[in-house]
CSV table of C-alpha atoms in Angstrom, one decimal:
chain,number,residue,atom,x,y,z
D,80,MET,CA,-135.1,222.8,-35.8
D,81,GLN,CA,-133.5,223.6,-32.5
D,82,TRP,CA,-130.7,226.2,-33.1
D,83,LEU,CA,-128.7,225.3,-30.1
D,84,ASN,CA,-128.9,221.6,-29.6
D,85,LEU,CA,-126.0,220.6,-27.3
D,86,GLU,CA,-126.8,216.9,-27.7
D,87,ASP,CA,-125.3,217.2,-31.2
D,88,ASN,CA,-121.5,216.7,-30.9
D,89,VAL,CA,-120.7,219.2,-33.6
D,90,ASN,CA,-122.6,222.0,-31.9
D,91,LEU,CA,-121.0,221.2,-28.5
D,92,LEU,CA,-117.5,220.9,-29.9
D,93,SER,CA,-117.9,224.2,-31.8
D,94,LEU,CA,-119.1,226.0,-28.7
D,95,ILE,CA,-116.2,224.6,-26.6
D,96,GLY,CA,-113.8,225.6,-29.4
D,97,ALA,CA,-115.3,229.1,-29.5
D,98,ILE,CA,-114.9,229.6,-25.8
D,99,LEU,CA,-111.3,228.3,-25.9
D,100,ILE,CA,-110.4,230.7,-28.7
D,101,ILE,CA,-111.8,233.7,-26.8
D,102,LEU,CA,-109.9,232.7,-23.6
D,103,ILE,CA,-106.6,232.1,-25.4
D,104,THR,CA,-107.0,235.4,-27.2
D,105,LEU,CA,-107.6,237.2,-24.0
D,106,VAL,CA,-104.5,235.6,-22.4
D,107,VAL,CA,-102.3,236.3,-25.4
D,108,VAL,CA,-103.4,239.9,-25.8
D,109,GLY,CA,-103.1,240.5,-22.1
D,110,ARG,CA,-99.5,239.2,-22.1
D,111,MET,CA,-98.6,241.4,-25.1
D,112,PHE,CA,-99.9,244.5,-23.4
D,113,GLN,CA,-97.9,243.5,-20.4
D,114,GLN,CA,-94.8,243.1,-22.5
D,115,MET,CA,-95.3,246.5,-24.2
D,116,LYS,CA,-95.6,248.1,-20.8
D,117,GLU,CA,-92.5,246.5,-19.3
D,118,THR,CA,-89.9,245.8,-21.9
D,119,LYS,CA,-87.6,248.4,-23.4
D,120,GLY,CA,-86.5,248.4,-27.1
D,121,GLU,CA,-83.0,246.9,-26.6
D,122,ALA,CA,-83.1,244.2,-29.2
D,123,GLU,CA,-80.7,244.1,-32.0
D,124,LEU,CA,-81.7,245.5,-35.5
D,125,SER,CA,-81.3,243.2,-38.5
D,126,GLU,CA,-79.3,244.3,-41.5
D,127,HIS,CA,-82.5,244.9,-43.5
D,128,ASN,CA,-83.1,248.6,-43.7
D,129,TRP,CA,-85.6,250.3,-46.0
D,130,ASP,CA,-85.3,254.1,-46.1
D,131,GLY,CA,-84.4,254.2,-42.4
D,132,ILE,CA,-87.1,251.8,-41.3
D,133,GLY,CA,-85.5,248.9,-39.5
D,134,GLU,CA,-86.5,245.4,-38.4
D,135,TYR,CA,-85.7,243.7,-35.1
D,136,LYS,CA,-83.7,240.5,-35.2
D,137,ASN,CA,-86.1,237.9,-33.7
D,138,ALA,CA,-85.6,234.2,-33.5
D,139,VAL,CA,-88.2,232.1,-35.3
D,140,PRO,CA,-90.6,230.7,-32.7
D,141,LEU,CA,-89.8,227.1,-31.9
D,142,GLY,CA,-93.3,225.8,-32.9
D,143,TRP,CA,-93.0,227.5,-36.3
D,144,ALA,CA,-89.6,226.1,-36.9
D,145,ILE,CA,-90.7,222.6,-36.1
D,146,MET,CA,-93.7,222.9,-38.3
D,147,PHE,CA,-91.5,224.2,-41.1
D,148,LEU,CA,-89.2,221.3,-41.0
D,149,LEU,CA,-92.0,218.8,-40.7
D,150,LEU,CA,-93.6,220.3,-43.8
D,151,ILE,CA,-90.3,219.9,-45.8
D,152,VAL,CA,-90.3,216.2,-44.8
D,153,TRP,CA,-93.9,215.8,-45.8
D,154,ALA,CA,-93.3,217.6,-49.1
D,155,ILE,CA,-90.5,215.2,-50.0
D,156,TRP,CA,-92.7,212.2,-49.1
D,157,TYR,CA,-95.6,213.6,-51.1
D,158,PHE,CA,-93.6,214.4,-54.1
D,159,LEU,CA,-91.8,211.0,-54.3
D,160,LEU,CA,-94.3,208.5,-52.8
D,161,GLY,CA,-97.6,210.1,-51.7
D,162,TYR,CA,-98.7,211.5,-55.0
D,163,PRO,CA,-97.4,208.9,-57.4
D,164,LEU,CA,-98.5,205.9,-55.3
D,165,ASN,CA,-101.6,207.0,-53.5
D,166,SER,CA,-103.2,209.5,-55.9
D,167,TYR,CA,-106.9,209.3,-56.7
D,168,SER,CA,-107.7,207.6,-59.9
D,169,GLN,CA,-111.1,208.1,-61.6
D,170,ILE,CA,-110.6,205.0,-63.7
D,171,GLY,CA,-109.8,203.0,-60.6
D,172,GLU,CA,-113.0,204.1,-58.9
D,173,TYR,CA,-114.9,203.2,-62.1
D,174,ASN,CA,-113.4,199.7,-62.1
D,175,GLN,CA,-114.3,199.2,-58.5
D,176,GLU,CA,-117.8,200.5,-59.2
D,177,VAL,CA,-118.2,198.1,-62.2
D,178,ALA,CA,-116.8,195.1,-60.3
D,179,ALA,CA,-119.1,195.8,-57.3
D,180,HIS,CA,-122.1,196.2,-59.6
D,181,ASN,CA,-121.4,193.0,-61.6
D,182,ALA,CA,-121.0,191.0,-58.4
D,183,LYS,CA,-124.3,192.3,-57.1
D,184,PHE,CA,-126.0,191.8,-60.4
D,185,GLN,CA,-124.8,188.1,-60.6
D,186,GLU,CA,-125.9,187.5,-57.1
D,187,LYS,CA,-129.3,189.0,-57.6
D,188,PHE,CA,-130.2,187.8,-61.0
D,189,HIS,CA,-128.4,184.5,-61.6
D,190,ASN,CA,-131.5,182.5,-60.9
D,191,LEU,CA,-134.3,184.5,-62.6
D,192,SER,CA,-137.8,183.1,-63.0
D,193,ALA,CA,-139.3,183.1,-66.4
D,194,ASP,CA,-141.5,186.1,-65.7
D,195,ASP,CA,-138.7,188.1,-64.3
D,196,LYS,CA,-136.6,187.4,-67.4
D,197,VAL,CA,-139.4,188.7,-69.6
D,198,ALA,CA,-139.8,191.8,-67.4
D,199,MET,CA,-136.0,192.5,-67.4
D,200,GLY,CA,-135.9,191.8,-71.2
D,201,GLU,CA,-138.7,194.3,-71.8
D,202,ASN,CA,-136.8,197.0,-70.0
D,203,LEU,CA,-133.7,196.3,-71.9
D,204,PHE,CA,-135.7,196.1,-75.1
D,205,LEU,CA,-137.1,199.5,-74.6
D,206,VAL,CA,-133.6,201.0,-74.1
D,207,GLN,CA,-131.5,199.1,-76.7
D,208,CYS,CA,-133.9,197.6,-79.3
D,209,SER,CA,-136.9,199.9,-79.5
D,210,ALA,CA,-135.1,202.5,-81.5
D,211,CYS,CA,-135.3,200.2,-84.6
D,212,HIS,CA,-137.9,197.5,-83.7
D,213,GLY,CA,-140.3,200.0,-82.2
D,214,ILE,CA,-141.6,200.1,-78.6
D,215,THR,CA,-144.1,197.3,-79.4
D,216,GLY,CA,-141.6,195.3,-81.4
D,217,ASP,CA,-143.6,195.7,-84.6
D,218,GLY,CA,-140.6,196.9,-86.6
D,219,ILE,CA,-142.1,200.4,-87.1
D,220,ASN,CA,-143.8,199.9,-90.5
D,221,GLY,CA,-141.0,197.8,-92.0
D,222,LYS,CA,-138.0,199.7,-90.7
D,223,ALA,CA,-136.9,196.6,-88.9
D,224,GLN,CA,-138.0,193.0,-88.4
D,225,ASN,CA,-141.5,192.6,-87.0
D,226,LEU,CA,-140.8,190.6,-83.8
D,227,GLY,CA,-144.5,189.7,-83.4
D,228,VAL,CA,-144.0,187.4,-86.5
D,229,TRP,CA,-140.3,186.5,-86.2
D,230,GLY,CA,-139.7,183.4,-84.2
D,231,SER,CA,-143.1,181.8,-85.1
D,232,GLU,CA,-144.3,179.5,-87.9
D,233,GLU,CA,-145.3,182.6,-89.8
D,234,GLY,CA,-141.7,183.9,-89.4
D,235,ILE,CA,-140.4,180.7,-91.0
D,236,ILE,CA,-142.7,181.2,-94.0
D,237,GLU,CA,-141.3,184.7,-94.4
D,238,VAL,CA,-137.7,183.5,-94.3
D,239,LEU,CA,-138.5,180.8,-96.8
D,240,ASN,CA,-140.1,183.3,-99.2
D,241,LYS,CA,-137.5,186.1,-98.8
D,242,GLY,CA,-134.4,184.2,-98.0
D,243,SER,CA,-132.0,185.2,-95.3
D,244,LYS,CA,-128.6,186.7,-95.0
D,245,GLY,CA,-126.2,188.6,-92.9
D,246,MET,CA,-125.5,186.5,-89.8
D,247,ASN,CA,-122.1,185.6,-91.2
D,248,TYR,CA,-122.4,181.9,-91.1
D,249,ALA,CA,-120.1,179.8,-93.2
D,250,MET,CA,-122.8,178.9,-95.7
D,251,GLY,CA,-123.5,182.5,-96.3
D,252,GLU,CA,-126.7,183.8,-97.8
D,253,MET,CA,-129.9,181.7,-98.0
D,254,ALA,CA,-131.7,182.3,-101.3
D,255,PRO,CA,-135.5,182.5,-101.4
D,256,ALA,CA,-137.2,179.1,-101.5
D,257,ALA,CA,-138.3,179.7,-105.1
D,258,ASP,CA,-134.6,179.8,-106.1
D,259,LEU,CA,-133.8,176.7,-104.2
D,260,GLY,CA,-136.3,174.6,-106.1
D,261,VAL,CA,-139.0,174.6,-103.5
D,262,ASN,CA,-142.5,175.0,-104.9
D,263,ALA,CA,-144.5,177.9,-103.5
D,264,GLU,CA,-147.2,175.4,-102.3
D,265,ASP,CA,-144.6,173.5,-100.4
D,266,VAL,CA,-143.4,176.5,-98.4
D,267,PRO,CA,-146.1,176.2,-95.7
D,268,ALA,CA,-145.4,172.5,-95.5
D,269,VAL,CA,-141.7,173.0,-94.8
D,270,ALA,CA,-142.6,175.7,-92.3
D,271,ALA,CA,-145.1,173.3,-90.6
D,272,TYR,CA,-142.4,170.6,-90.4
D,273,VAL,CA,-139.7,172.9,-89.1
D,274,ALA,CA,-142.0,174.5,-86.6
D,275,LYS,CA,-143.4,171.2,-85.2
D,276,GLU,CA,-140.5,168.8,-85.4
D,277,ILE,CA,-137.2,170.8,-85.5
D,278,SER,CA,-137.6,174.3,-83.9
D,279,ALA,CA,-138.3,175.2,-80.4
D,280,ILE,CA,-141.8,176.3,-81.3
D,281,LYS,CA,-143.0,172.6,-81.1
D,282,LYS,CA,-146.4,173.2,-82.6
D,283,THR,CA,-148.0,174.0,-86.0
D,284,ALA,CA,-151.2,175.3,-87.3
D,285,ASN,CA,-151.0,172.9,-90.2
D,286,GLU,CA,-150.6,169.4,-88.7
D,287,ASN,CA,-151.5,167.7,-92.0
D,288,LEU,CA,-148.6,169.3,-93.9
D,289,VAL,CA,-145.9,168.0,-91.6
D,290,ALA,CA,-145.3,164.8,-93.4
D,291,ARG,CA,-145.0,166.6,-96.8
D,292,GLY,CA,-142.7,169.2,-95.2
D,293,LYS,CA,-140.4,166.5,-94.0
D,294,GLU,CA,-139.9,165.3,-97.6
D,295,VAL,CA,-139.2,168.8,-98.9
D,296,PHE,CA,-136.9,169.5,-96.0
D,297,ALA,CA,-134.3,167.3,-97.7
D,298,THR,CA,-133.4,170.4,-99.8
D,299,CYS,CA,-132.6,172.3,-96.5
D,300,THR,CA,-130.4,169.6,-95.1
D,301,ALA,CA,-127.5,170.6,-97.5
D,302,CYS,CA,-126.9,173.6,-95.3
D,303,HIS,CA,-128.8,173.1,-92.0
D,304,GLY,CA,-127.9,169.4,-91.7
D,305,GLU,CA,-130.2,166.4,-91.2
D,306,ASP,CA,-131.2,167.4,-87.7
D,307,GLY,CA,-131.4,171.1,-88.5
D,308,THR,CA,-128.6,172.1,-86.1
D,309,GLY,CA,-126.6,173.6,-88.9
D,310,VAL,CA,-123.6,171.5,-87.9
D,311,ILE,CA,-122.2,169.5,-90.8
D,312,GLY,CA,-119.2,167.2,-90.3
D,313,GLY,CA,-118.6,168.8,-86.9
D,314,GLU,CA,-118.5,172.4,-88.3
D,315,VAL,CA,-121.0,175.1,-87.7
D,316,MET,CA,-122.2,176.0,-91.2
D,317,ALA,CA,-125.7,177.6,-90.8
D,318,PRO,CA,-128.0,178.8,-88.1
D,319,ASN,CA,-129.2,176.2,-85.6
D,320,LEU,CA,-132.9,175.7,-86.5
D,321,THR,CA,-133.5,173.7,-83.3
D,322,GLN,CA,-133.1,176.9,-81.4
D,323,TYR,CA,-135.5,178.9,-83.6
D,324,GLY,CA,-138.3,180.2,-81.6
D,325,SER,CA,-136.3,180.2,-78.4
D,326,ALA,CA,-134.2,182.8,-76.5
D,327,GLU,CA,-131.0,181.1,-77.6
D,328,PHE,CA,-131.6,182.0,-81.2
D,329,VAL,CA,-132.1,185.7,-80.2
D,330,VAL,CA,-128.9,185.6,-78.2
D,331,ASP,CA,-127.2,184.2,-81.4
D,332,VAL,CA,-128.5,187.2,-83.4
D,333,LEU,CA,-127.4,189.6,-80.7
D,334,ASN,CA,-123.9,188.2,-80.8
D,335,ARG,CA,-123.6,188.0,-84.5
D,336,GLY,CA,-125.6,191.0,-85.7
D,337,LYS,CA,-127.6,190.8,-88.8
D,338,ASP,CA,-127.1,192.5,-92.2
D,339,GLY,CA,-130.3,191.4,-93.7
D,340,ASN,CA,-133.0,192.2,-96.2
D,341,ILE,CA,-134.5,195.0,-94.2
D,342,GLY,CA,-131.4,196.8,-92.8
D,343,VAL,CA,-128.4,196.3,-90.7
D,344,MET,CA,-128.6,195.2,-87.1
D,345,PRO,CA,-125.4,195.9,-85.1
D,346,LYS,CA,-123.8,193.3,-82.8
D,347,PHE,CA,-124.6,193.5,-79.2
D,348,SER,CA,-121.7,191.3,-78.2
D,349,SER,CA,-119.7,194.2,-76.6
D,350,ASN,CA,-120.0,195.2,-73.0
D,351,ILE,CA,-123.4,196.8,-73.5
D,352,LEU,CA,-125.4,193.6,-72.6
D,353,ASN,CA,-124.1,190.8,-70.3
D,354,ASP,CA,-125.1,187.2,-70.7
D,355,ILE,CA,-128.0,187.3,-68.3
D,356,GLN,CA,-129.3,190.4,-70.0
D,357,LYS,CA,-129.0,188.8,-73.5
D,358,GLN,CA,-131.0,185.8,-72.3
D,359,ALA,CA,-133.6,188.1,-70.8
D,360,VAL,CA,-133.9,190.1,-74.1
D,361,GLY,CA,-134.3,186.7,-75.9
D,362,GLU,CA,-137.1,185.6,-73.6
D,363,TYR,CA,-138.9,188.9,-74.1
D,364,VAL,CA,-138.5,188.9,-77.9
D,365,ILE,CA,-139.8,185.3,-78.1
D,366,SER,CA,-142.7,186.1,-75.8
D,367,LEU,CA,-143.8,188.7,-78.5
D,368,SER,CA,-144.2,186.1,-81.2
D,369,ARG,CA,-145.8,183.6,-78.9
D,370,GLY,CA,-148.5,186.2,-78.4
D,371,GLU,CA,-148.0,186.3,-74.6
H,202,MET,CA,-80.0,237.0,-52.0
H,203,PHE,CA,-83.5,237.5,-50.8
H,204,SER,CA,-83.0,241.0,-49.6
H,205,TRP,CA,-81.9,241.8,-53.2
H,206,LEU,CA,-85.1,240.3,-54.5
H,207,GLU,CA,-87.1,242.2,-52.0
H,208,LYS,CA,-85.7,245.4,-53.3
H,209,ASN,CA,-86.4,244.6,-57.0
H,210,PRO,CA,-90.1,244.1,-57.4
H,211,PHE,CA,-89.9,243.0,-61.1
H,212,PHE,CA,-87.4,240.2,-60.4
H,213,PHE,CA,-89.3,239.3,-57.3
H,214,ALA,CA,-92.4,238.8,-59.5
H,215,VAL,CA,-90.4,236.7,-61.9
H,216,ALA,CA,-89.1,234.5,-59.1
H,217,VAL,CA,-92.6,234.0,-57.7
H,218,PHE,CA,-93.9,233.1,-61.2
H,219,ILE,CA,-91.1,230.5,-61.7
H,220,VAL,CA,-91.7,228.9,-58.3
H,221,ILE,CA,-95.5,228.6,-58.9
H,222,ALA,CA,-95.3,227.6,-62.5
H,223,TYR,CA,-92.9,224.8,-61.7
H,224,ALA,CA,-95.6,222.8,-60.0
H,225,GLY,CA,-97.9,223.3,-63.0
H,226,VAL,CA,-95.2,222.2,-65.4
H,227,VAL,CA,-94.4,219.0,-63.4
H,228,GLU,CA,-98.1,218.0,-63.0
H,229,VAL,CA,-99.5,219.1,-66.3
H,230,LEU,CA,-96.9,218.5,-69.0
H,231,PRO,CA,-96.2,214.8,-68.6
H,232,SER,CA,-99.8,213.8,-68.7
H,233,PHE,CA,-100.5,216.2,-71.5
H,234,ALA,CA,-97.8,214.7,-73.6
H,235,ASP,CA,-99.0,211.2,-72.7
H,236,ASN,CA,-102.6,211.8,-73.6
H,237,ALA,CA,-102.1,213.8,-76.8
H,238,ARG,CA,-100.9,210.6,-78.5
H,239,PRO,CA,-103.5,208.7,-80.6
H,240,ILE,CA,-104.7,205.6,-79.0
H,241,GLU,CA,-103.7,202.3,-80.6
H,242,GLY,CA,-105.7,201.5,-83.7
H,243,LYS,CA,-107.0,205.0,-84.1
H,244,LYS,CA,-106.9,206.1,-87.7
H,245,PRO,CA,-107.3,209.6,-89.2
H,246,TYR,CA,-110.7,210.4,-90.7
H,247,SER,CA,-111.2,209.5,-94.3
H,248,VAL,CA,-112.2,212.3,-96.7
H,249,LEU,CA,-115.9,211.3,-96.7
H,250,GLN,CA,-115.9,211.2,-92.9
H,251,LEU,CA,-114.3,214.6,-92.7
H,252,ALA,CA,-117.0,216.0,-95.0
H,253,GLY,CA,-119.6,214.4,-92.7
H,254,ARG,CA,-117.8,216.0,-89.7
H,255,GLN,CA,-118.2,219.4,-91.3
H,256,VAL,CA,-121.9,218.7,-91.7
H,257,TYR,CA,-122.1,217.8,-88.1
H,258,ILE,CA,-120.3,221.0,-87.1
H,259,ASN,CA,-122.4,223.1,-89.5
H,260,GLU,CA,-125.6,221.8,-88.1
H,261,SER,CA,-124.3,222.3,-84.5
H,262,CYS,CA,-125.1,218.8,-83.5
H,263,ASN,CA,-122.6,219.3,-80.7
H,264,ALA,CA,-124.9,221.8,-79.1
H,265,CYS,CA,-127.3,219.0,-78.1
H,266,HIS,CA,-125.1,215.9,-78.4
H,267,SER,CA,-121.9,215.3,-76.5
H,268,GLN,CA,-119.2,213.0,-77.6
H,269,LEU,CA,-117.6,212.1,-74.3
H,270,ILE,CA,-118.5,209.1,-72.3
H,271,ARG,CA,-117.5,209.5,-68.6
H,272,PRO,CA,-116.3,206.6,-66.6
H,273,PHE,CA,-119.5,205.9,-64.7
H,274,LYS,CA,-121.3,202.6,-64.8
H,275,SER,CA,-124.6,204.4,-65.7
H,276,GLU,CA,-122.9,205.9,-68.8
H,277,THR,CA,-121.0,202.9,-70.0
H,278,ASP,CA,-124.1,200.8,-69.7
H,279,ARG,CA,-126.0,203.0,-72.0
H,280,TYR,CA,-123.3,204.3,-74.4
H,281,GLY,CA,-120.4,201.8,-74.2
H,282,GLU,CA,-116.8,202.0,-73.1
H,283,TYR,CA,-115.7,205.3,-71.6
H,284,SER,CA,-113.8,207.7,-73.8
H,285,LYS,CA,-110.0,208.0,-73.6
H,286,SER,CA,-108.1,211.1,-74.5
H,287,GLY,CA,-106.1,209.4,-77.2
H,288,GLU,CA,-109.3,208.8,-79.2
H,289,PHE,CA,-109.6,212.5,-79.9
H,290,ALA,CA,-106.1,212.9,-81.3
H,291,TYR,CA,-107.3,213.6,-84.8
H,292,ASP,CA,-110.3,215.7,-83.8
H,293,ARG,CA,-109.7,219.3,-84.9
H,294,PRO,CA,-111.6,220.8,-83.1
H,295,PHE,CA,-112.8,218.1,-80.7
H,296,LEU,CA,-116.6,217.9,-80.4
H,297,TRP,CA,-117.0,216.8,-76.8
H,298,GLY,CA,-119.9,219.1,-76.3
H,299,SER,CA,-121.1,220.2,-72.9
H,300,LYS,CA,-124.8,219.6,-73.1
H,301,ARG,CA,-126.9,216.4,-73.6
H,302,THR,CA,-130.3,217.3,-74.8
H,303,GLY,CA,-129.9,214.2,-76.9
H,304,PRO,CA,-127.8,211.1,-76.1
H,305,ASP,CA,-124.1,210.9,-76.3
H,306,LEU,CA,-122.8,210.0,-79.7
H,307,ALA,CA,-119.2,209.0,-78.9
H,308,ARG,CA,-119.8,205.4,-79.9
H,309,VAL,CA,-123.0,205.7,-81.9
H,310,GLY,CA,-121.3,203.7,-84.7
H,311,ASN,CA,-121.5,200.6,-82.6
H,312,TYR,CA,-125.3,200.5,-82.2
H,313,ARG,CA,-126.9,202.5,-85.0
H,314,THR,CA,-126.7,201.8,-88.7
H,315,ALA,CA,-126.9,203.6,-92.0
H,316,ASP,CA,-130.6,202.9,-92.6
H,317,TRP,CA,-131.5,203.9,-89.0
H,318,HIS,CA,-129.7,207.2,-89.4
H,319,GLU,CA,-131.5,207.7,-92.7
H,320,ASN,CA,-134.9,207.2,-91.1
H,321,HIS,CA,-134.0,209.3,-88.1
H,322,MET,CA,-132.6,212.3,-89.9
H,323,PHE,CA,-135.6,212.4,-92.3
H,324,ASP,CA,-138.2,212.1,-89.5
H,325,PRO,CA,-136.9,211.5,-86.0
H,326,THR,CA,-140.2,210.6,-84.4
H,327,SER,CA,-140.7,207.8,-86.9
H,328,VAL,CA,-138.1,205.8,-85.1
H,329,VAL,CA,-137.9,207.5,-81.7
H,330,PRO,CA,-141.4,208.3,-80.4
H,331,GLY,CA,-141.4,211.5,-78.4
H,332,SER,CA,-138.1,212.7,-79.8
H,333,ILE,CA,-137.7,216.5,-79.8
H,334,MET,CA,-134.9,216.5,-82.4
H,335,PRO,CA,-135.8,218.5,-85.5
H,336,ALA,CA,-135.9,216.7,-88.9
H,337,TYR,CA,-132.8,217.4,-91.2
H,338,LYS,CA,-134.5,216.9,-94.5
H,339,HIS,CA,-132.3,219.5,-96.2
H,340,MET,CA,-129.4,217.1,-95.8
H,341,PHE,CA,-131.1,214.9,-98.4
H,342,ASN,CA,-131.0,217.7,-101.0
H,343,LYS,CA,-127.6,219.3,-100.5
H,344,ASN,CA,-124.3,217.9,-101.7
H,345,ALA,CA,-121.5,217.3,-99.3
H,346,ASP,CA,-118.4,219.4,-99.8
H,347,ILE,CA,-115.8,216.8,-100.7
H,348,GLU,CA,-113.3,219.3,-102.0
H,349,THR,CA,-113.1,221.2,-98.7
H,350,ALA,CA,-112.8,218.0,-96.8
H,351,TYR,CA,-109.9,216.9,-99.0
H,352,ALA,CA,-108.2,220.3,-98.5
H,353,GLU,CA,-108.7,219.9,-94.8
H,354,ALA,CA,-107.1,216.4,-94.8
H,355,VAL,CA,-104.1,217.7,-96.9
H,356,THR,CA,-103.7,220.6,-94.5
H,357,VAL,CA,-103.6,218.6,-91.3
H,358,LYS,CA,-101.3,216.1,-93.0
H,359,LYS,CA,-98.8,218.8,-93.9
H,360,VAL,CA,-99.2,221.1,-90.9
H,361,PHE,CA,-99.8,218.7,-88.0
H,362,ASN,CA,-98.2,215.7,-89.5
H,363,VAL,CA,-101.4,213.6,-89.2
H,364,PRO,CA,-100.4,210.1,-90.5
H,365,TYR,CA,-102.2,210.0,-93.8
H,366,ASP,CA,-100.7,207.7,-96.5
H,367,VAL,CA,-98.7,205.9,-93.8
H,368,GLU,CA,-98.6,202.1,-93.8
H,369,GLY,CA,-101.7,200.8,-92.0
H,370,GLN,CA,-103.3,204.2,-91.7
H,371,THR,CA,-105.9,206.0,-93.8
H,372,LYS,CA,-105.0,206.5,-97.5
H,373,LEU,CA,-105.3,210.0,-98.9
H,374,GLY,CA,-103.3,210.3,-102.1
H,375,THR,CA,-103.9,212.7,-104.9
H,376,TRP,CA,-107.3,214.3,-105.4
H,377,GLN,CA,-108.1,211.7,-108.1
H,378,GLU,CA,-107.3,208.8,-105.8
H,379,ALA,CA,-109.1,210.4,-102.9
H,380,SER,CA,-112.3,211.1,-104.9
H,381,GLU,CA,-112.4,207.4,-106.0
H,382,GLU,CA,-112.0,206.4,-102.4
H,383,VAL,CA,-114.8,208.7,-101.4
H,384,GLN,CA,-117.0,207.2,-104.1
H,385,ALA,CA,-116.3,203.6,-103.0
H,386,GLU,CA,-117.0,204.5,-99.3
H,387,ALA,CA,-120.2,206.4,-100.2
H,388,LYS,CA,-121.4,203.5,-102.3
H,389,ILE,CA,-121.4,201.1,-99.3
H,390,ILE,CA,-123.6,203.6,-97.4
H,391,VAL,CA,-125.9,204.4,-100.3
H,392,ASP,CA,-126.5,200.7,-100.9
H,393,GLN,CA,-127.7,200.4,-97.3
H,394,MET,CA,-130.0,203.3,-97.7
H,395,LYS,CA,-133.5,203.2,-99.1
H,396,ASN,CA,-134.2,206.8,-100.4
H,397,GLN,CA,-134.4,206.6,-104.2
H,398,GLU,CA,-133.4,210.2,-104.7
H,399,ILE,CA,-130.1,209.6,-102.8
H,400,LYS,CA,-129.4,206.6,-105.0
H,401,ASP,CA,-130.3,208.5,-108.2
H,402,ALA,CA,-128.1,211.4,-107.1
H,403,PHE,CA,-125.3,209.1,-106.3
H,404,ALA,CA,-125.6,207.5,-109.8
H,405,ARG,CA,-125.2,211.0,-111.2
H,406,GLY,CA,-122.0,211.3,-109.2
H,407,GLU,CA,-123.4,213.5,-106.4
H,408,ILE,CA,-122.9,212.7,-102.8
H,409,ARG,CA,-125.5,214.1,-100.5
H,410,GLU,CA,-124.7,215.6,-97.1
H,411,ILE,CA,-126.7,212.8,-95.4
H,412,VAL,CA,-124.3,210.2,-96.9
H,413,ALA,CA,-121.2,212.0,-95.6
H,414,LEU,CA,-122.8,212.5,-92.2
H,415,ILE,CA,-123.7,208.8,-91.9
H,416,ALA,CA,-120.1,207.9,-92.8
H,417,TYR,CA,-118.9,210.1,-90.0
H,418,LEU,CA,-121.5,208.8,-87.5
H,419,ASN,CA,-120.6,205.2,-88.4
H,420,SER,CA,-117.0,206.0,-87.8
H,421,LEU,CA,-117.7,207.0,-84.2
H,422,LYS,CA,-116.8,203.8,-82.3
């Protein structure tokens, strides 16, 4: 680094300033010496007197007087207008920061490719979801839902066997299949039918069971409706099975939370995740059970 | 007038103090009075939550965990809405903390649940790989001090006029009523937990420290 770089404005200005200060000082000090030599002490003493030590009556220098009056005007402005109307607000700055970020986020991510969604979802998953579901989504030895199974045909079998509750749908709790009058051997059939024909999985390992599953599914239509959408008579009564195995179902769980057989999952409907982020988490979670 | 002040150093000092203090009074007092009011919807802690708060203080959780979310996007993304002063109106003392070895807990009730806290306090690394938080297994054996918590609630009610037993606020009542309320509140949490010893102890009428602590943590929203 060059210690005296005059191409830098700050250095140049400082140097000019320093020279000016020295010159002004010399002039002022010279004039004061001159004054001391020439003038006699004829000035009037003020009435202030401390043990015989007096003080000359000097008029306030004009520049000081003007500055003093200007400062009074400024103080009145600052007290009445400047501080109340223009003061810095931390919350205001925060709001601006958030608005700017959201606008940038929308612009950058409104049209994500499938791969980007999964990548974004993985990052969010590691921050928000991994504390319960584990960093691989395996549910940490049964502490939370194993997302490698949930969302697949196997997951449907699990729901049928254990029942489901805690998403706060109008129909309430779903009892285990055994209590609903479904035989244990029919459970894989229902799962095959739901996976193949209704849900977003669209495939099954047991093609041959689909027809039988369709018959048994009649038991399920009481709550989930004929088409499995969970809408009966125009009202949402139960989870929408056509979304099972897709990101939309995950978003639904994020919004509603789940108070289920394993534990309680909080809602993520607050400002922690925005819509794009929820969709991304959904795509990532579904990619786990698809084995991608 | 001023020459009189100049000759009387004591009164001069008093005058200087008044002039300087005036600015402080004008700037500080209004916002202080404004911010000390509880935010809308804020309720005083229930007795069980107070007992959990005592556990929190006892274990010095505030040495590693703050309870104050600053208004920065990076913080609100991770922890939720930034903290407002009115939210701490019933905190005596407040537990803002000044160090984050662990995450902020100001809104932990929004995104963690009873069973998660249970696993985490018993063995932190079982749910958070790489966590350096120590295990708090002793909380599973010791009973929460409900009596002291009730005494604290009664004291702040009488001394600081904290609105217990006011319409729409937390109910306190007599010791009998309060302990029934504590039992009911603890039951909800114990039902969500898995540890059989906690459940057995609760059946015998004992409330473990972990239950009170979870009640407190779940109340942080």
